[in-house]
Structures are given as C-alpha cells and as structure tokens.
Coordinates of C-alpha atoms and ligand atoms in Angstrom, one line a residue:
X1 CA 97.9 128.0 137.5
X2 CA 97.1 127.8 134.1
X3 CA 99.6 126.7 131.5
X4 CA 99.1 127.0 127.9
X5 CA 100.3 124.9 125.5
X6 CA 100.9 126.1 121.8
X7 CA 101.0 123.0 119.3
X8 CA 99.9 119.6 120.0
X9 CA 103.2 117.6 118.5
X10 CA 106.4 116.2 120.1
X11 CA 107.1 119.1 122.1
X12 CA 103.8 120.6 123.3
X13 CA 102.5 117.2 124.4
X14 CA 105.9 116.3 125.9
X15 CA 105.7 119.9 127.9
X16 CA 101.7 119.1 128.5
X17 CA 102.3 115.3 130.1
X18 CA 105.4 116.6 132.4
X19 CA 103.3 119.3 133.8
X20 CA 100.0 117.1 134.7
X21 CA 102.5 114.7 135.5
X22 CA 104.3 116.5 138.0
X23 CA 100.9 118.7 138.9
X24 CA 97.6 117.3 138.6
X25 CA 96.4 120.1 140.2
X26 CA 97.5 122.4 136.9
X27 CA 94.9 123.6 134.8
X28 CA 96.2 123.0 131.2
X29 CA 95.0 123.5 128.0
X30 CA 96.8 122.3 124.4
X31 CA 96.1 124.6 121.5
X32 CA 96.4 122.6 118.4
X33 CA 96.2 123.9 114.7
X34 CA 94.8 120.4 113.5
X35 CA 92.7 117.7 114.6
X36 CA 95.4 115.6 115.0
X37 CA 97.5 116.0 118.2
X38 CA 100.5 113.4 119.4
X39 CA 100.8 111.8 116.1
X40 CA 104.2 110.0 115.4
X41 CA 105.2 112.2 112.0
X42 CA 108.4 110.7 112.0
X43 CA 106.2 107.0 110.8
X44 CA 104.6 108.6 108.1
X45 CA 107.3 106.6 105.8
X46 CA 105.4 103.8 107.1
X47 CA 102.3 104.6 106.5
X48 CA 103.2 105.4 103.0
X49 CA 105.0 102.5 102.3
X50 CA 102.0 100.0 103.5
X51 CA 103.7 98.9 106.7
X52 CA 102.0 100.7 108.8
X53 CA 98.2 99.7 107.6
X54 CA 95.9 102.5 109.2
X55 CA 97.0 106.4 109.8
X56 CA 95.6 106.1 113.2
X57 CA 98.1 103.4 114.3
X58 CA 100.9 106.3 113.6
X59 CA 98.6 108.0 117.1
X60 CA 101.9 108.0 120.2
X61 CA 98.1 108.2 122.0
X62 CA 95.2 108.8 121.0
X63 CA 92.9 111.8 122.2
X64 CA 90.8 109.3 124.9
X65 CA 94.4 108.9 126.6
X66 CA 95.7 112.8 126.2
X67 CA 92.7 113.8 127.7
X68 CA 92.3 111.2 130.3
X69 CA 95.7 112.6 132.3
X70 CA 93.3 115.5 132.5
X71 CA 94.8 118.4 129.9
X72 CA 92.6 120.1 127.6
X73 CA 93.0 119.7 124.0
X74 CA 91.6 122.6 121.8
X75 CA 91.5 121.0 118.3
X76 CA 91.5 122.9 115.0
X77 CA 92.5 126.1 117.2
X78 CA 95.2 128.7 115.7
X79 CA 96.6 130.8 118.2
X80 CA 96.7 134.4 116.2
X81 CA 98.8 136.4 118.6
X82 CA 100.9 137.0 121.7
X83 CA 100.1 139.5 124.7
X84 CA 103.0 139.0 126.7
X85 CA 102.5 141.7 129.1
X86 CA 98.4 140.9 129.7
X87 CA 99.7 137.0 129.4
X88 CA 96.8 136.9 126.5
X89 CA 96.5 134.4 124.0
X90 CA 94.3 135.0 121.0
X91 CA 93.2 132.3 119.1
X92 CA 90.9 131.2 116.1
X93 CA 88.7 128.2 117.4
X94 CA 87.9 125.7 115.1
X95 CA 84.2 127.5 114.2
X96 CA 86.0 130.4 113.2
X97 CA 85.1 132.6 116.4
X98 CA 88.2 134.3 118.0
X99 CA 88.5 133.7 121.2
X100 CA 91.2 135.1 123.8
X101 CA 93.0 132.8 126.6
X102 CA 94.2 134.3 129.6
X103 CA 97.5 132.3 130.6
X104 CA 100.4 132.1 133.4
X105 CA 102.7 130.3 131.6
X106 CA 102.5 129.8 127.7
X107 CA 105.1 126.8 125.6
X108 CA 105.3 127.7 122.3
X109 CA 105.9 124.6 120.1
X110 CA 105.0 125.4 116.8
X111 CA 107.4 123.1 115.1
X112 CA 108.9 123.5 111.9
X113 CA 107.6 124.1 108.5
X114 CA 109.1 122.3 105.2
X115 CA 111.6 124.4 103.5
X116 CA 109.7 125.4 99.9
X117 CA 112.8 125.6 97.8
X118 CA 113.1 128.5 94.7
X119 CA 112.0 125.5 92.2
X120 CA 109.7 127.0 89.4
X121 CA 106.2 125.5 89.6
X122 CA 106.8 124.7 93.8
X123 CA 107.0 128.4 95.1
X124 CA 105.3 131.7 93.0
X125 CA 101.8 132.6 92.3
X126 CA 101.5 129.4 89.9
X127 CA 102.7 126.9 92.0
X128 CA 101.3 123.3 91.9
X129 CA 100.7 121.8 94.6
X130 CA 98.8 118.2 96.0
X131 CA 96.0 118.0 93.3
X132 CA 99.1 117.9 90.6
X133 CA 100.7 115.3 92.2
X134 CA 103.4 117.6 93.9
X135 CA 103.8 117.4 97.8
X136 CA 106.1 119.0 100.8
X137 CA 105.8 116.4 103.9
X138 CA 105.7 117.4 107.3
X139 CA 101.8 117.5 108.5
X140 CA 99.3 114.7 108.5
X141 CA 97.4 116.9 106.4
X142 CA 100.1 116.6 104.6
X143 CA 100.6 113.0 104.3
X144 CA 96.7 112.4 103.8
X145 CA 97.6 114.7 100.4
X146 CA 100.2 112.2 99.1
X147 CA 98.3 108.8 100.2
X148 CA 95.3 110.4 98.2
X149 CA 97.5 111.3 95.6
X150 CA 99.1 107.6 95.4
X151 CA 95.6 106.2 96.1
X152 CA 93.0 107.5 93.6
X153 CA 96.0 108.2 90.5
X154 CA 98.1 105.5 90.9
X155 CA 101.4 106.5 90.0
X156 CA 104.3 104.5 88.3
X157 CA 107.1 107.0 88.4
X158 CA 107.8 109.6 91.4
X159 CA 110.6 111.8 91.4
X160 CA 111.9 112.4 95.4
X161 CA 113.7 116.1 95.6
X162 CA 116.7 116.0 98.5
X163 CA 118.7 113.1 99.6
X164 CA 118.6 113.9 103.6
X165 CA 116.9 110.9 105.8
X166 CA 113.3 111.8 104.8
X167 CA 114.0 111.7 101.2
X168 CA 115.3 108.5 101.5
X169 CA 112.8 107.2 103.8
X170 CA 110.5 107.9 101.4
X171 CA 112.6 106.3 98.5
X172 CA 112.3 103.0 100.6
X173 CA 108.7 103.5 100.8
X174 CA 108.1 104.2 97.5
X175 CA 110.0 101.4 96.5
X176 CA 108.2 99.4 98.4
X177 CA 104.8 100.6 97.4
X178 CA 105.7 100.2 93.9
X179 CA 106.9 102.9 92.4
X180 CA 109.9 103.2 90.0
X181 CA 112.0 106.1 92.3
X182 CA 114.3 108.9 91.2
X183 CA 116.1 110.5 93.4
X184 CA 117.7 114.1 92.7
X185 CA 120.1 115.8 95.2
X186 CA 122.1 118.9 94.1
X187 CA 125.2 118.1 96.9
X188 CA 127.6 115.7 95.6
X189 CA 126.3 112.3 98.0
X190 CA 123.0 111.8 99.3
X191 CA 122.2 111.8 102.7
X192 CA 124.8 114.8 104.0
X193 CA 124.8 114.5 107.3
X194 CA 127.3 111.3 107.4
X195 CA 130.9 111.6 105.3
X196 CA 130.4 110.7 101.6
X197 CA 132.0 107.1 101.8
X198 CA 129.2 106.4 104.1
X199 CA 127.0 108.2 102.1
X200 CA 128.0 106.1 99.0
X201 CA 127.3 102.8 100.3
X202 CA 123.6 104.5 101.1
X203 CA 124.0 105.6 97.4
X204 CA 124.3 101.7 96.2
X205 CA 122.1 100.6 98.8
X206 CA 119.1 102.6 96.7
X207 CA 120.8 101.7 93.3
X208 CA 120.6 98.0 94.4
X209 CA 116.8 98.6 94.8
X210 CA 115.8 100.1 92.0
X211 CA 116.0 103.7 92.5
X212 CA 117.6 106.2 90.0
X213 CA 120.0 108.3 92.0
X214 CA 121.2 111.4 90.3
X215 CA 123.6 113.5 92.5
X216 CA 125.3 116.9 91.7
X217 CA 122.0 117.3 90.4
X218 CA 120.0 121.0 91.2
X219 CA 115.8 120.7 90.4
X220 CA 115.1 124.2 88.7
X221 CA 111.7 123.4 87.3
X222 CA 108.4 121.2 87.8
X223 CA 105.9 121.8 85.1
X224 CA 102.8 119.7 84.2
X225 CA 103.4 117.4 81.1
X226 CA 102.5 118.0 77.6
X227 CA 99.2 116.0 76.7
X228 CA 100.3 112.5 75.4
X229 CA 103.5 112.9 76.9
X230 CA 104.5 110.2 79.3
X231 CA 103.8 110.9 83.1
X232 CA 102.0 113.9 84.6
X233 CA 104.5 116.0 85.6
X234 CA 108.2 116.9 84.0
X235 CA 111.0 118.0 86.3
X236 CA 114.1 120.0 85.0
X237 CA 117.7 119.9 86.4
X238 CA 120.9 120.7 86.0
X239 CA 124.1 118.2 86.4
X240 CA 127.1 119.3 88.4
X241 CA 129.0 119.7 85.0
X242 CA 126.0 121.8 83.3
X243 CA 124.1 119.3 81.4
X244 CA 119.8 119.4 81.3
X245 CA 118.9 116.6 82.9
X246 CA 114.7 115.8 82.4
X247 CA 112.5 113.2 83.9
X248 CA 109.0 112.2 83.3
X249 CA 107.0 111.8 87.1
X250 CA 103.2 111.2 88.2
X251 CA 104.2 112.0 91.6
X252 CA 107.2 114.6 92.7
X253 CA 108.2 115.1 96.3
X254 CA 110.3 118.0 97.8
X255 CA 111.9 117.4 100.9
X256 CA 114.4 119.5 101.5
X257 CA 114.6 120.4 104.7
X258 CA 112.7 122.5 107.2
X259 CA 112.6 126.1 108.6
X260 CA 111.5 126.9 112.5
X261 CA 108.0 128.2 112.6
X262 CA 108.5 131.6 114.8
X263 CA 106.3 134.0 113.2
X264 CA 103.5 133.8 116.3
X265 CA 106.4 134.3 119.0
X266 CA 109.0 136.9 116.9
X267 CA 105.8 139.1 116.5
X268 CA 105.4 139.1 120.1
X269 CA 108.7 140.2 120.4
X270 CA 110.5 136.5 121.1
X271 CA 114.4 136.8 120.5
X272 CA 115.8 134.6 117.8
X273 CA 118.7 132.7 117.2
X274 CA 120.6 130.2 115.2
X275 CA 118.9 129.4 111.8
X276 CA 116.4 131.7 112.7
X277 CA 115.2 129.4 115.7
X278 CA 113.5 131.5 118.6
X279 CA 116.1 131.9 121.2
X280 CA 115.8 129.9 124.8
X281 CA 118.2 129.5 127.6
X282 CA 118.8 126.1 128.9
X283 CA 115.6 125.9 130.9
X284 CA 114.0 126.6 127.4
X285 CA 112.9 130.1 128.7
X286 CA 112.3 132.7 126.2
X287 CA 113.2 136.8 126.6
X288 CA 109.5 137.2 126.9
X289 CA 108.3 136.7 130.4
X290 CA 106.3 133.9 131.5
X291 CA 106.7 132.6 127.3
X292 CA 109.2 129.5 127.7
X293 CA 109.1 127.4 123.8
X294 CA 110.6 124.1 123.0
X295 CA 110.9 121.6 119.6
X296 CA 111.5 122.4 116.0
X297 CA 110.8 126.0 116.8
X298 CA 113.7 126.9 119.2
X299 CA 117.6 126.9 118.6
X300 CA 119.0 123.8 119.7
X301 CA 122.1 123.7 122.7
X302 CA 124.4 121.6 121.3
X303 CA 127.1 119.6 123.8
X304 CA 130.2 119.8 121.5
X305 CA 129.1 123.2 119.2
X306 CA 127.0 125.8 121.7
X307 CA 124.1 126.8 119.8
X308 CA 122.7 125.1 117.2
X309 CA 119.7 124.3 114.8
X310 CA 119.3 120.7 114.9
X311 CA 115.6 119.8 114.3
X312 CA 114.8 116.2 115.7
X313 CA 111.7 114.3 117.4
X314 CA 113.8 113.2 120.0
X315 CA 115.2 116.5 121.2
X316 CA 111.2 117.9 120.8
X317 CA 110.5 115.6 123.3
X318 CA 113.3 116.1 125.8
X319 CA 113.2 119.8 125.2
X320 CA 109.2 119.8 126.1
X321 CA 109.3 118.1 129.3
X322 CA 111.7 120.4 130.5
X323 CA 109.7 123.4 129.5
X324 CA 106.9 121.6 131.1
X325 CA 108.3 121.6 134.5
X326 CA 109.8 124.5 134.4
X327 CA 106.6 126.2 133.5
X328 CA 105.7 124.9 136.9
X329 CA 108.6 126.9 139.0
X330 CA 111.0 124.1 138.1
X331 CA 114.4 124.4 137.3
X332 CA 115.3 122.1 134.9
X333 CA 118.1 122.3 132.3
X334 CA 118.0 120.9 128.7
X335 CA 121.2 118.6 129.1
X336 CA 122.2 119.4 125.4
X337 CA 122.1 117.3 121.6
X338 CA 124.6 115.1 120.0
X339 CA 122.9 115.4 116.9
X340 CA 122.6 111.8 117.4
X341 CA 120.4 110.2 114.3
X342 CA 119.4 106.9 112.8
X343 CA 117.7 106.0 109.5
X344 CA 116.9 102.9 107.9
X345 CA 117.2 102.4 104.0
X346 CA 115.6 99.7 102.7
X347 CA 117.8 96.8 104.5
X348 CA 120.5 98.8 106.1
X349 CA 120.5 101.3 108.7
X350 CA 123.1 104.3 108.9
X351 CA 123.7 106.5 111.9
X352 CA 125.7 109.0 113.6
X353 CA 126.4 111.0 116.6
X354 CA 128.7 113.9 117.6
X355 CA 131.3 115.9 115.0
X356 CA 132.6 115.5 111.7
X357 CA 135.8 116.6 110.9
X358 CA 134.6 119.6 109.6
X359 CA 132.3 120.4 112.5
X360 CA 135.3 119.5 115.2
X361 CA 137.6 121.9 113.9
X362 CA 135.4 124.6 113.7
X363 CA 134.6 124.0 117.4
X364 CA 137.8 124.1 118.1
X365 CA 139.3 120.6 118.2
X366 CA 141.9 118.8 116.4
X367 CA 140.1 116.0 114.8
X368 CA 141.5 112.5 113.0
X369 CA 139.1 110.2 111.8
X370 CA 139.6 106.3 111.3
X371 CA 137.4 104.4 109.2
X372 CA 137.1 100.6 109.8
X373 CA 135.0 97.6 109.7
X374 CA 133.7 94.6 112.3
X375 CA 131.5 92.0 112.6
X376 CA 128.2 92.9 114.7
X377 CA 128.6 89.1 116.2
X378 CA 130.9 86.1 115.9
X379 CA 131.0 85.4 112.2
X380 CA 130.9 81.8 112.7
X381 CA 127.4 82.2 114.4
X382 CA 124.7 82.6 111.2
X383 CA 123.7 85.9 110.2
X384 CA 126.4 87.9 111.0
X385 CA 127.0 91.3 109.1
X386 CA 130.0 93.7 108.7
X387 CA 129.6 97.2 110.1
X388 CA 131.3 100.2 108.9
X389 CA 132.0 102.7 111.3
X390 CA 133.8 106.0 110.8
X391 CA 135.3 107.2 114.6
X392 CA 136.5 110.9 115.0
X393 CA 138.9 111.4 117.6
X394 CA 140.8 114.7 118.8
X395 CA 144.4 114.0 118.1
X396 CA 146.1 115.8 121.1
X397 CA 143.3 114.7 124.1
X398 CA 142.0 111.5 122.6
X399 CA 138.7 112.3 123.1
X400 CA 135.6 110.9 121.6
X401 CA 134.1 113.5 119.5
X402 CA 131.7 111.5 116.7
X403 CA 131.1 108.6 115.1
X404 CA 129.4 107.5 112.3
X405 CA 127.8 103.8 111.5
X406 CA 126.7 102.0 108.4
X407 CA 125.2 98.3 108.5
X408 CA 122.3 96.2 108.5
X409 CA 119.2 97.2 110.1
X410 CA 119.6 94.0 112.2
X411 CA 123.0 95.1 113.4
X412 CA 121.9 96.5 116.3
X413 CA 123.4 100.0 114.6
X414 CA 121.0 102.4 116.5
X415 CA 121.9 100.7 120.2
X416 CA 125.3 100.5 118.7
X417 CA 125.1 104.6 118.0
X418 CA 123.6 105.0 121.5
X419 CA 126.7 103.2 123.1
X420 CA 129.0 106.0 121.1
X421 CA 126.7 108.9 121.9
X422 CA 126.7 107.9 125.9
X423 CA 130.9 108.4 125.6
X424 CA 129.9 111.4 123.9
X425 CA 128.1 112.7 126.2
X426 CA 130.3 112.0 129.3
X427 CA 133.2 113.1 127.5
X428 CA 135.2 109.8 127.1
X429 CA 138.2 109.8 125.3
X430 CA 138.1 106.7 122.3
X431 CA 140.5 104.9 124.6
X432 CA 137.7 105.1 127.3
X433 CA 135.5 103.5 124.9
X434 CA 137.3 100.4 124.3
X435 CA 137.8 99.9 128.1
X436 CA 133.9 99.8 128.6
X437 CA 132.3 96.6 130.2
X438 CA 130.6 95.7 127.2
X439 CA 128.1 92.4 126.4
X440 CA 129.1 89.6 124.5
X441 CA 127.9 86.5 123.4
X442 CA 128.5 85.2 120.0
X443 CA 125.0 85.1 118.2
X444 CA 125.2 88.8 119.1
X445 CA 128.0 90.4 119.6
X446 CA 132.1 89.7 119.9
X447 CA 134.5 89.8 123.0
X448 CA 135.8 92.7 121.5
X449 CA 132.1 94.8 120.8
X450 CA 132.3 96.1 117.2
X451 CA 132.5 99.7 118.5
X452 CA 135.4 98.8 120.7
X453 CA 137.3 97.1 117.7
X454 CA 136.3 101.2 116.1
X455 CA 137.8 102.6 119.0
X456 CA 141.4 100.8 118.8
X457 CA 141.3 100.9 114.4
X458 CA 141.6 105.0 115.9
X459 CA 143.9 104.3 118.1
X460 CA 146.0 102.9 115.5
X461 CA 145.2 104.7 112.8
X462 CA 145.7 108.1 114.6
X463 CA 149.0 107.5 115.0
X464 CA 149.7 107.3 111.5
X465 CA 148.3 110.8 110.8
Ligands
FAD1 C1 108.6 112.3 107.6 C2 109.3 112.7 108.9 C3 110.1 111.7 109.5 C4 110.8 112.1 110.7 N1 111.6 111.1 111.3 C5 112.3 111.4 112.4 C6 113.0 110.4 113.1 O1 113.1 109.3 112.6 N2 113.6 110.7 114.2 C7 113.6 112.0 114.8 O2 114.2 112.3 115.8 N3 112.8 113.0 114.2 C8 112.2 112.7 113.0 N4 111.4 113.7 112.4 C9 111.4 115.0 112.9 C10 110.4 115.1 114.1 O3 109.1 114.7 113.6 C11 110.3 116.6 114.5 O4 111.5 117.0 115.0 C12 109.2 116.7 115.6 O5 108.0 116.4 115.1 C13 109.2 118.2 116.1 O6 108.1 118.3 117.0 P1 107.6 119.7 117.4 O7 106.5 119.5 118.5 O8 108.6 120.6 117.8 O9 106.9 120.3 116.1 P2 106.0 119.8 114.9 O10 106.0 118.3 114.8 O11 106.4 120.6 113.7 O12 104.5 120.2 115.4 C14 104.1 121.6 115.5 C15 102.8 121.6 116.2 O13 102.4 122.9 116.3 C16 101.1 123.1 115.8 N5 101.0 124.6 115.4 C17 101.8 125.3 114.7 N6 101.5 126.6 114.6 C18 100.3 126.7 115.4 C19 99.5 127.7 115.8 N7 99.7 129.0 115.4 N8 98.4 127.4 116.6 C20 98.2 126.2 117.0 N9 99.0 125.2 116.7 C21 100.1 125.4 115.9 C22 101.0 122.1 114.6 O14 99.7 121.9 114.3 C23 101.7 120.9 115.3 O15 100.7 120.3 116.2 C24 110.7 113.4 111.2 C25 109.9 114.3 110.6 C26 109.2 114.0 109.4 C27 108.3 115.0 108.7

C-alpha cells in the first residue's frame, strides 16, 4: 500500500502521521512544494514580532522526527498533475527532473493561497512585490520576504491591508517590533468575524497601542514614492463617505484573506464546492477514486450551517487525520467545525464559536443575542479582569447556538471559548450551560463560572426580546 501525500503542512502531515501511526507497515511518501514541511504558519506573528527568536523554533517537528516515524518526505517537489484512473502522480523533483509516482491512495492538501485583492500596484503586469517592501503572508517563503524586508531596510511606518485576525496579529507584531502601524479595512469594524461592539473594543485595544486604524476605508492603489518624498511606498484609499485618504509606508502588507488552492485536483477532474473549495464527503473522500483531500483546500462541514468554507489550522489537522485513516480502509467521519477561533491583540484576546445572528437565521433558527460582562475570578483576589461575552440563543428551543468573548489574554478566554463550543457541539441549550459542573476557586474563577453568569444574562435578557 502506498499512500501519497500532496503538501507537507497541517493537513498532509496530520493525514501522513495517522497513517504510519495506525500502519507502520504503509509505504508513505509526502510531496512537498518547499523545503519546509510541518512548520507552525499560524506563529509566523511571532517570529515577526521578535518573540519567537529563530524561524526554526516555529518547526511542529522537525524533518529528523517526520522522517523517523518512517514516511518519506520529498522536499522542493511540485506535484504537476493527476492520473486518477492510472493512480499516477507527476511531479517536478526539486532538480527540475519530472518524475511520475505510482500511488493507491493520494491526500491532496494543497492549502490555501492569499487572496491578491484588485489593488493597483499588488495584482497586474506591474505589480510590486517583496523587493518594494510589499508582501502577501501565507508561506515561509513568504515570511522569510518580510523579515528580510524589516531586516536589511528597516522600516518606520508599515501600512497592514485587512482587519481579520492576521492583520491584526501582525499589527501587534509590528507594534511590537517597532514600527508605527496603520491599519486600513474597507468593512465598517475590524476584525469581522465577531459583532462590531466586540470588534470596537479590538478597535481601541490597537488605538491604545499606537496603531492608526482607518475603517470604512477601501485600498485602491500602492505606488512607489516620489524621490524625497517621505517613506518608500504611498497607498491610496477611499473613506466610506468618499474622501482620498493617503499614507506614506516603508513596508505595506495585504492580508486579506485566502482562496483554496484546487487547480492540481479540479484539473483532474475533483468536484468543487463552497467558496470554490474541492468537494469531500465526511470521510474527506473526493468524487475521484482512490483521491480523498483535506485542509485549506476542501469545503469545510459545518455542525450548525452544512457546508462551509471555513479555513483554520485546527480543522487542517482534524480533517487530515481522518483522511489519513481512511486512506487506509477506515471509516472515519470528520465530526464537523464550530468555526471556533481565538486571537490575541496585543494584551487582550477575543474569541468566538458557533452563529451570529445573521448566520442563525439563515440556517434556519430564531436567534436572540445577550451581551453581558463578568469577572474571570473573584474580584477581591488580585488580578482579576472583566470579560465581555456576547451569547446567541434560539428564542423558541433555547439552544446554544454561538458565543463570542472579549478579555484579557490571561482570562483564560480561549479555554473559556472551548467550554462554549463543547455545548455547541453537543447541542446544549444556554440553560444546559449554566447547569454544567464547572471549577471554581477564587484566584481563578467564581462559583458562578463567567460563561455561566453569560448563560443566565440570556436567559434574562431573552425574555425581554
Ligand atoms: C499568519 C497566519 C496565522 C494563522 N493563525 C492561525 C491560528 O492561530 N489558528 C488557526 O486555526 N489557523 C491559523 N492559520 C491558518 C492555518 O495556518 C491554516 O488553516 C493551515 O495551515 C492549513 O493547513 P493546510 O495543510 O491545509 O494548508 P497550507 O498550510 O496552505 O499548506 C499547503 C501545503 O501544500 C504544499 N503544496 C501546495 N501545492 C503543492 C503542489 N502542487 N505540490 C506539492 N506541494 C504543494 C505547500 O507547500 C504546503 O506545504 C494561520 C495562517 C496564517 C498564514
């Protein structure tokens, strides 16, 4: 039996350690576009930001350990193309020979690429690109681009394009490098995925460092600076009422986002789906036989929405071990996402998991949604901190469909998030919740745990509405 991997991040490697896991017996090679397989993107803020002090330390292993559970890396390979019916790989081996690699079962898990949004000077023949200071992030090629860039020109100013948790993981890092940080989002809150009150206090939480935060505001143009001018490049925007809005930069980032990488499996005839995602079943089984495919490249099965797009490290890995096993004659079933996400700005965290309002109704539900505030432990005990927390409830069933979580990052607000999204995920309803056996003790938490005090603020409050 040999299984071929396609893609040496989250996914593939997840899929790759399941099945020597579960099979040392299986013959299993990992073909990886770069040299750099089972590195931790998702610390490249990190890096970049000095806390992390070596790109190696962002290695989840490094290629010693991969390759001592016996699977076969094949670095700076690109597989080219898809013979489903001979079960053919071809590939490009890092010498530039072709090669072709006969397979039982193939895992696609390509990934994702960043979204290059219709900005003059970042897409069209012109376009600038890492040697004029402007980056996309998603690669440690990459990242090595923007740590040269900050390294050998030593910028003062960067201009961050998108609001969403990498653009403002990357504010923080900035920030904390040393660099004076404007941000520019064209929705009217930074980071979208939580409700805008939530969003605000992220909004002050960068103002309160430093960082320029201009929302309603849509990038049209990046253009390198006129000589004597100040900075290296010049970015032009429009405001949400129409005015030009123009900023000097050294540095400019786009992060806006990020597209499925399908091209290798649609041209071998792979189904696709939501966002343009390849198409799986639960077992993450393609339409192409013996081709299963799992991470940023496949639609996501959502437990509240059906199918979704919901690109997250997390989900990779789960996703990948199941297409790892299955690859084996298994029968696994990708249990589903919550969309359940955490990100920490500067010295406060905000999370979520589940539906919005907006997302409930259009899966069908009925949704009211409380916001309130507690104490993450016994405020008489030093160092306690008010959370915020945003519960969404459906008003007929009083089920738990979402809730959102702002607070500091030593609030405990991603375990807290994990509490929320394990009622999720077994269906509680918000009364459930609050009936949980839940820890206390007063340096750390409260009788009544903060997300239980959440629960009954919607109990109350959903009566009202
Ligand atoms: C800065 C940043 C921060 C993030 N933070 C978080 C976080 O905090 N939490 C979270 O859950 N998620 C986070 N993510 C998202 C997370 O990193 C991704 O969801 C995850 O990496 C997806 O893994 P993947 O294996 O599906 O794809 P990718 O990581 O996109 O990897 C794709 C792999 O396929 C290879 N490949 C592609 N095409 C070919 C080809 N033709 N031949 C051979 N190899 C190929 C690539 O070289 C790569 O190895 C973050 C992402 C970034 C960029």
């Amino acid at each position: 039996m040999h299984l071929v991997m396609i893609g040496g991040s989250d996914a593939g490697i997840s899929a790759a350690l399941r099945a020597r896991g579960l099979d040392p017996g299986a013959e299993v090679s990992v073909v990886v576009a770069d040299a750099y397989p089972n590195f931790s993107i998702c610390g490249i803020p990190y890096l970049v930001s000095g806390e992390v002090t070596h790109w190696r330390n962002l290695a989840h292993r490094t290629t010693a350990d991969l390759e001592a559970t016996g699977m076969r890396l094949r670095l700076d390979t690109t597989a080219r193309r898809i013979d489903p019916g001979a079960r053919k790989l071809l590939v490009t081996t890092a010498d530039g020979a072709d090669e072709v690699l006969a397979y039982d079962k193939l895992i696609v898990g390509t990934g994702a690429v960043p979204v290059r949004p219709p900005i003059g000077g970042v897409t069209g023949e012109d376009a600038l690109g890492p040697e004029d200071g402007v980056h996309l992030l998603h690669s440690m090629g990459d990242t090595f681009a923007v740590m040269r860039t900050l390294e050998e020109s030593a910028p003062a100013t960067a201009v961050i394009v998108g609001a969403g948790y990498i653009g403002l993981e990357m504010a923080d890092a900035l920030t904390t490098r040393g660099l004076r940080v404007i941000q520019m989002e064209q929705l009217p809150e930074v980071l979208p995925t939580v409700d805008p009150p939530l969003g605000h206090l992220v909004h002050a939480q960068l103002t309160s460092h430093g960082a320029e935060v201009l929302t309603g505001t849509t990038v049209r143009q990046i253009t390198r600076a006129l000589a004597g001018g100040t900075g290296r490049l010049r970015v032009e925007a429009t405001a949400a009422d129409g005015t030009a809005v123009s900023r000097a930069a050294d540095v400019v980032l786009v992060v806006v986002g990020v597209r499925p990488d399908t091209e290798l499996a649609a041209s071998a005839g792979a189904a696709i789906g939501a966002r343009g995602a390849i198409a799986v079943d639960r077992g993450m089984r393609t339409n192409l036989p013996d081709v299963l495919a799992a991470g940023d490249c496949v639609i996501t099965h959502h437990r509240l929405l059906g199918e979704t797009y919901l690109p997250l490290g997390t989900t990779a890995h789960k996703q990948g071990r199941v297409a790892g096993e299955n690859a084996l004659g298994g029968n696994r079933e990708f249990a589903g996402s919550l969309g359940t996400q955490v990100v920490k700005i500067f010295d406060q965290a905000a999370a979520r998991t589940g539906l919005r309002d907006h997302e409930a109704v259009s899966a069908g539900f009925d949704p009211v949604t409380v916001q309130s505030e507690a104490d993450d432990h016994k405020a008489y005990y030093p160092g306690s901190h008010r959370i915020t927390m945003r519960f969404t409830g459906d008003r007929h069933t009083g089920r738990l469909l979402g809730v959102q979580l702002f607070g500091h990052r030593h609030a405990e607000i991603a375990k807290r998030i994990d509490t929320a999204a394990t009622a999720i995920f077994h269906d509680m309803t918000v009364d459930g919740l609050s009936d949980l056996d839940l820890s206390y003790t007063p340096p750390l938490g409260s009788p009544w745990e903060a997300i239980q005090m959440g629960a009954q603020a919607w109990l109350r409050g959903a009566c009202q509405h």
